[in-house]
């Protein structure tokens, strides 16, 4: 009935129809997923179906898929009353984003010049999930403070920017970044932080009662943490070279993450006078090692090298939650709901630097002649590139991702600041009741729960009816008292 | 002590012993899981162990396994006080059903005429899980209204009917249905709906206080939703052809499901005057695309075709929750707890129709000569079948699954209506305390919680004792007041 | 500020630094994860990257990884207020333990005599996860009663003992134990029980209010149960022989576990006068079949043999919870929080016995000549061993694991009994607030929550502040009353 409401549907419908048309024009099965594969096999002298790329990458793809939907979704359920928004909007924007990512990445990376088509296979699906990850990271910074339409817009632009910076970093600069320290985490982190800066809410304290976690919401968030942590080796190895490339990336990430857990616990305990552990740190900083090995995981960083990276990332990320987040909020006016600066942006930068150094330090004695060529893809136009030059280009890639994140985020943030998107009022942030039918009474104030700008009806007649049946009288009574007292 | 109670154990014991005997007589390892594999390899000139079917299908099998136990189980935890029953009885009947499925499917599909044995491998395990899925779908319609013994009986007959209709559809009609739109979802859906119709409870409103969800039960249900959603590409590709067949089925399902999410959100938001989203829709309708692509996922439906199917399924399934479910309940007297009509039955029928049309429209120019033969298995007795004929047989298969579901469900429902199964009284439906030791006080009425027919003791002395220790006095006091007031 | 607190960090830091140094000295990539793989392939005439062991074992590895972190972690969340400790400390000690396991297992099993290095690949990661599993089992016995430092010490010694007993059983005795009935479950079970015996707390009833579960904590625990149950086939097949070995181990474990569920339900229902089911049994005893097939899963035990093992394990394990656990606590003074005796120790012993019998009964007619040699690895020094002798050595391995568990646990328990580790006071056991910042008020007594020995501050000023803002007045009032009344 209000045109705000209409907009959510409109966006979903219009974009989905646009996707269908664009897919119809551009997207086709690649030769390994097409029924002509039987001819390809004969032509290329492939003896077994197991050589299909599907069998090299599908298990890793599914792990990545779980990270995107369960990992990111549940990691953000920690707020006491924003679990629906966390897991539900994550679901929505990931589903939208991956379609747009297949198109954008296809146009930039794999548009066939002869047919004008994009041919997709399992690796395209992984890359689409990766691309979406950048936007979900950004969501972490604005969690609870934006409307679903804003999230869709943010994802539309985020995926677009991602495809461009990825093209520059991977294709033009020919940097390596299989696990996306730079391309995914640094970009996504700064993109989200810049948006959050532009959308700064000076009166966010008005929804302080909805901030923080409750016991079970913290337990739900651990589901997200653990699936991210366990499957991160798949994330960093999903698109690395067949054989030793995938194998090595898994070993490095596995070790790095284990090391991160220990230093995260140590710093978390040190940070409290009582020596107690803080769930915020355990839920987030334990993952920083995976982020920081995104670039170097496929290199010969060696097992103890992976442990060292994890060691410092656990420390730095946890310190970030303790010291840097309050600083960002107070001084730089960046309200970072999930602390993505400490989990993605900063570890991403570390990952870029580690990658540049490891690349620059690579040698034939360690990699072997062919191994060096394979690992850094020193072929074609790049066959004469030295490892030192490669290190320089890695560092340049790092800068590109930061610039795209900050500048892109600032621009998109300005668009999202227009008073037309139906974002929640300051006192209703972090509250699922603004965008979801919530069947259970909460102890919220009796103020009307509504988006800030174009009004939508806040009478909840169905709800009230239900309450009167399902709540025992004494509790109902208490509830009324609460409302009264707070109305005063 | 009552013979009802006895019956649950008896059923479990007797059936498990019967399984052991039947497995002893019939079931053996197939040649790929037998120690003689080393000889098979030499004989068939297989050069590597990686050619073992295990490596083609095990990752998909595990994804399907997660869908059956975590996916279906947690999807049904949405009710405020039936999480134990949802996830626990799902666990029980799936574990029973898969054993019986291995036998039934073995007898119909793979009984070796010479030895009289059934040889099983990883594909048999996937098919057993698929067969069980049909019964778990049916469970969704009667969730909270039946006893565990009724569920076991329902599963015993359900698996039996499944194996027969599957044999008719896949072997006799030679229809293709790798992801089971017809065989699994249409059959399972109508089977459950027919049973629910026969077991109609006119006074179900007496347990209205136990219906609906609470905040955390909705969050638990999202675990089920997401694992079903993420792993559905594995479901639809688990038993398709090696190579491009599995690869293509994954791509199609992945795209279709993404599209479904957007239209589900759009319709859900449209359906509320306030524009808010309803968790029921997000939890269920987002999955309809996977169901509807069960038949066509392995065909060359092309990426935009998959998006179109998802587009309409999201709309239709969500509309189903809004308009059709109330109609079914009021007019047709079908009480469908989880809305399986909207998630499985209707999308399953759509899937059957999409499959028939896609098959009839297949052409050598798109599939290639050999590709067409491989995809539709036009070999042996069926080598002269045309795609048009194939489309007709697909449609016929569709009808077979509906008939088996409706007629089978009606008969089994009549058996379950006999007053001997210990189902819960109308006022105790949707309440875990009927069949589970629940350690925590709920705000239920002080009426005795008991199955309807043969009585079981409802005194809970252990519980009460615990309460007095674990609950602080003031709350305890309130509790007593509640009971008193409600007793009046 | 107290030196206790200091110790937690110190332990984490010192151990992690030690790991880095030791990894630097000893651990290297193996030939399949090294960039020289391209040369290895050429040298060994390997035609495809898919022959890399990574593709045989990585999907199983990830399933095992999920079992270790989500499975064990969430299984232990059943206590009403120890979910953070369950899932968080599980996370910590597993991350620490797997690093130490790579070293210990490397030194004992795969130290290269020429280079003095340990070369690791995906199989090493699986073995490290397995080794850690032994310690996580032991954690189940002392859950809620020990400090994180004690857990770290317990894990350090546990991993060390594990590597030694594993070396004796698998290498010296040449017993087979791919799924670790003996090496993992029997050892881990008795190790934990012995520690719990030494740490016996006669006044544990003082924290009775914190024992037991609440509705949602039981639902969380089912996440752990199901992921363990579903992925157990991967656990038992992760390091078995390529091809038929992995295939067969999966089939056997799948069947055995299904059978266990039915008898667990039967006995659980029989055990209650009301015929109701107990979540404790469903959460735990359903898994006993997987434990008991750890040794025999790769043998030709045949499908009905697997069902029989599961049948009896469900009965015995559930009976254990009903009859043996109370006996252990009262008579033997073993307080076993999670009932690991019934889930791991006892089924592990059964598994050892089943393995010994199955091995002794193996024959060339069933296995084939080469199959028998492959399955029991009758090569090299052991090429003349008969199956009967093998059965004897299996039984001997069984005894070794028990002795290592009991004696090792007794010694480590004595170390942990020293009054320097900051374990919780009797009245604060099973309470997360001792070691975690908990943001939500609980109905605990107003007694100070602190570790027993070296004091840490128990004033929680930050918390209190937050409450006053986030809790509505009436509830706050009630809260105060509770505290007052309880203070009297």
Short mmCIF file of C-alpha atoms in Angstrom, two decimals, chain A residues 50-51 56 59-60 63 80 208 213-216 218-220 222-223 225-227 229-231 233-234 242-244 246-248 250-252 254-255 258-259 261-263 265-267 269-270 272-280 282 286 299-304 307-308 311 315 366-368 370-371 374-375 443 481-482 485-486, chain C residues 1 5 8-9 12-13 16-17 19-20 23-24 27 29 32-39 48-50 52 54-55 58-59 61-62 65-66 69-70 74 80-84 87 89 91-92 95-96 98-99 102 120-122 125 128-129 216 220 223 227 432-440 456-457 460 469-470 472-475:
data_model
loop_
_atom_site.label_atom_id
_atom_site.label_comp_id
_atom_site.label_asym_id
_atom_site.label_seq_id
_atom_site.Cartn_x
_atom_site.Cartn_y
_atom_site.Cartn_z
CA UNK A 50 36.50 -38.13 -13.74
CA UNK A 51 38.70 -35.67 -15.66
CA UNK A 56 38.12 -31.46 -9.05
CA UNK A 59 33.36 -30.66 -3.10
CA UNK A 60 35.18 -27.35 -2.56
CA UNK A 63 31.99 -25.96 1.17
CA UNK A 80 19.65 -10.51 20.34
CA UNK A 208 21.14 0.53 22.53
CA UNK A 213 23.76 -10.50 22.24
CA UNK A 214 21.85 -12.97 24.36
CA UNK A 215 23.04 -16.43 25.33
CA UNK A 216 21.41 -18.39 22.54
CA UNK A 218 25.77 -16.16 20.66
CA UNK A 219 25.46 -19.91 20.34
CA UNK A 220 23.77 -19.55 16.96
CA UNK A 222 29.11 -20.01 16.70
CA UNK A 223 27.46 -22.15 14.00
CA UNK A 225 31.95 -19.15 12.94
CA UNK A 226 32.67 -22.85 12.87
CA UNK A 227 31.41 -23.49 9.34
CA UNK A 229 36.53 -21.77 10.05
CA UNK A 230 36.27 -25.43 9.02
CA UNK A 231 35.63 -24.76 5.35
CA UNK A 233 40.70 -24.38 3.50
CA UNK A 234 38.16 -25.09 0.74
CA UNK A 242 44.62 -28.85 -9.85
CA UNK A 243 46.81 -31.23 -7.89
CA UNK A 244 49.48 -29.80 -5.63
CA UNK A 246 44.72 -27.25 -4.15
CA UNK A 247 46.49 -29.66 -1.82
CA UNK A 248 48.99 -27.06 -0.56
CA UNK A 250 44.40 -26.58 2.11
CA UNK A 251 47.36 -27.48 4.31
CA UNK A 252 48.46 -23.86 4.70
CA UNK A 254 44.31 -25.42 7.99
CA UNK A 255 47.49 -24.66 9.92
CA UNK A 258 44.63 -23.36 14.08
CA UNK A 259 47.35 -20.95 15.09
CA UNK A 261 42.62 -19.65 17.54
CA UNK A 262 45.33 -19.83 20.20
CA UNK A 263 46.45 -16.24 19.98
CA UNK A 265 42.09 -16.79 23.05
CA UNK A 266 45.23 -15.43 24.63
CA UNK A 267 44.56 -11.79 23.74
CA UNK A 269 41.68 -13.33 28.01
CA UNK A 270 44.40 -10.72 28.51
CA UNK A 272 39.65 -8.47 30.50
CA UNK A 273 40.62 -7.67 34.04
CA UNK A 274 38.89 -10.87 35.07
CA UNK A 275 40.72 -12.95 32.48
CA UNK A 276 37.42 -14.06 31.01
CA UNK A 277 36.96 -14.76 27.32
CA UNK A 278 34.76 -12.62 25.10
CA UNK A 279 32.54 -14.44 22.58
CA UNK A 280 32.90 -11.56 20.12
CA UNK A 282 36.12 -16.08 19.54
CA UNK A 286 39.62 -16.86 15.02
CA UNK A 299 52.46 -20.39 -2.51
CA UNK A 300 55.27 -22.36 -0.89
CA UNK A 301 54.92 -20.33 2.29
CA UNK A 302 55.77 -23.56 4.17
CA UNK A 303 53.84 -24.92 7.15
CA UNK A 304 55.63 -22.86 9.81
CA UNK A 307 51.53 -20.77 11.54
CA UNK A 308 53.36 -17.44 11.85
CA UNK A 311 49.87 -16.19 15.10
CA UNK A 315 46.70 -10.97 17.94
CA UNK A 366 62.21 -23.96 -3.58
CA UNK A 367 59.54 -24.14 -6.30
CA UNK A 368 61.42 -25.95 -9.06
CA UNK A 370 58.24 -25.66 -13.75
CA UNK A 371 56.68 -25.26 -10.32
CA UNK A 374 52.84 -22.99 -12.77
CA UNK A 375 52.35 -21.27 -9.44
CA UNK A 443 10.16 -6.37 25.68
CA UNK A 481 2.90 -2.92 32.97
CA UNK A 482 6.13 -2.74 31.07
CA UNK A 485 5.91 2.32 32.66
CA UNK A 486 7.89 2.94 29.55
CA UNK C 1 46.09 -9.29 36.97
CA UNK C 5 44.73 -15.37 34.36
CA UNK C 8 45.99 -18.96 30.18
CA UNK C 9 47.69 -16.48 27.88
CA UNK C 12 48.62 -20.25 24.55
CA UNK C 13 51.52 -18.02 23.59
CA UNK C 16 52.03 -21.60 19.86
CA UNK C 17 55.55 -20.24 19.61
CA UNK C 19 54.76 -25.08 17.56
CA UNK C 20 56.12 -22.54 15.11
CA UNK C 23 57.22 -26.89 12.55
CA UNK C 24 60.07 -24.82 11.18
CA UNK C 27 57.43 -30.14 8.97
CA UNK C 29 55.00 -30.47 2.34
CA UNK C 32 51.80 -34.42 -3.55
CA UNK C 33 51.40 -30.95 -2.02
CA UNK C 34 54.76 -29.55 -3.15
CA UNK C 35 55.26 -27.57 -6.35
CA UNK C 36 57.63 -30.36 -7.43
CA UNK C 37 54.53 -32.56 -7.92
CA UNK C 38 54.80 -31.79 -11.63
CA UNK C 39 58.16 -33.61 -11.63
CA UNK C 48 46.30 -36.92 -14.35
CA UNK C 49 46.18 -34.57 -11.37
CA UNK C 50 43.10 -36.43 -10.20
CA UNK C 52 46.70 -36.85 -6.31
CA UNK C 54 43.95 -34.98 -2.30
CA UNK C 55 41.03 -36.02 -4.51
CA UNK C 58 39.64 -34.34 0.84
CA UNK C 59 35.83 -34.75 0.92
CA UNK C 61 38.64 -34.98 5.53
CA UNK C 62 36.18 -32.11 5.51
CA UNK C 65 36.73 -31.80 10.31
CA UNK C 66 33.04 -30.95 10.77
CA UNK C 69 34.52 -28.91 15.54
CA UNK C 70 30.74 -28.85 15.06
CA UNK C 74 27.66 -28.91 19.70
CA UNK C 80 21.68 -25.22 30.12
CA UNK C 81 24.53 -22.78 30.74
CA UNK C 82 27.73 -24.30 29.40
CA UNK C 83 27.32 -23.87 25.66
CA UNK C 84 30.14 -21.35 25.37
CA UNK C 87 31.79 -25.23 21.81
CA UNK C 89 36.92 -24.82 24.63
CA UNK C 91 37.48 -25.18 19.50
CA UNK C 92 40.53 -24.15 21.51
CA UNK C 95 43.13 -26.20 17.37
CA UNK C 96 46.01 -26.66 19.73
CA UNK C 98 46.01 -30.84 15.92
CA UNK C 99 49.30 -28.97 15.65
CA UNK C 102 51.06 -33.45 13.41
CA UNK C 120 52.62 -33.89 5.47
CA UNK C 121 49.64 -34.16 3.14
CA UNK C 122 45.89 -34.49 3.45
CA UNK C 125 45.57 -33.70 8.47
CA UNK C 128 45.75 -35.11 13.30
CA UNK C 129 41.99 -34.61 13.51
CA UNK C 216 16.91 -25.06 23.26
CA UNK C 220 21.54 -27.29 19.84
CA UNK C 223 23.09 -30.39 15.69
CA UNK C 227 26.62 -34.08 12.09
CA UNK C 432 29.89 -20.34 31.68
CA UNK C 433 30.15 -17.20 33.76
CA UNK C 434 33.31 -18.48 35.39
CA UNK C 435 35.35 -18.26 32.21
CA UNK C 436 33.23 -16.20 29.79
CA UNK C 437 31.80 -12.74 29.64
CA UNK C 438 28.08 -13.50 29.63
CA UNK C 439 25.96 -10.55 28.61
CA UNK C 440 22.62 -11.86 29.70
CA UNK C 456 40.03 -13.57 40.00
CA UNK C 457 37.84 -10.55 40.41
CA UNK C 460 31.04 -7.40 36.88
CA UNK C 469 19.49 -0.17 30.25
CA UNK C 470 18.32 -3.22 28.47
CA UNK C 472 12.48 -3.44 31.39
CA UNK C 473 11.83 -2.14 34.91
CA UNK C 474 9.43 -4.82 36.03
CA UNK C 475 11.78 -7.63 35.22
#
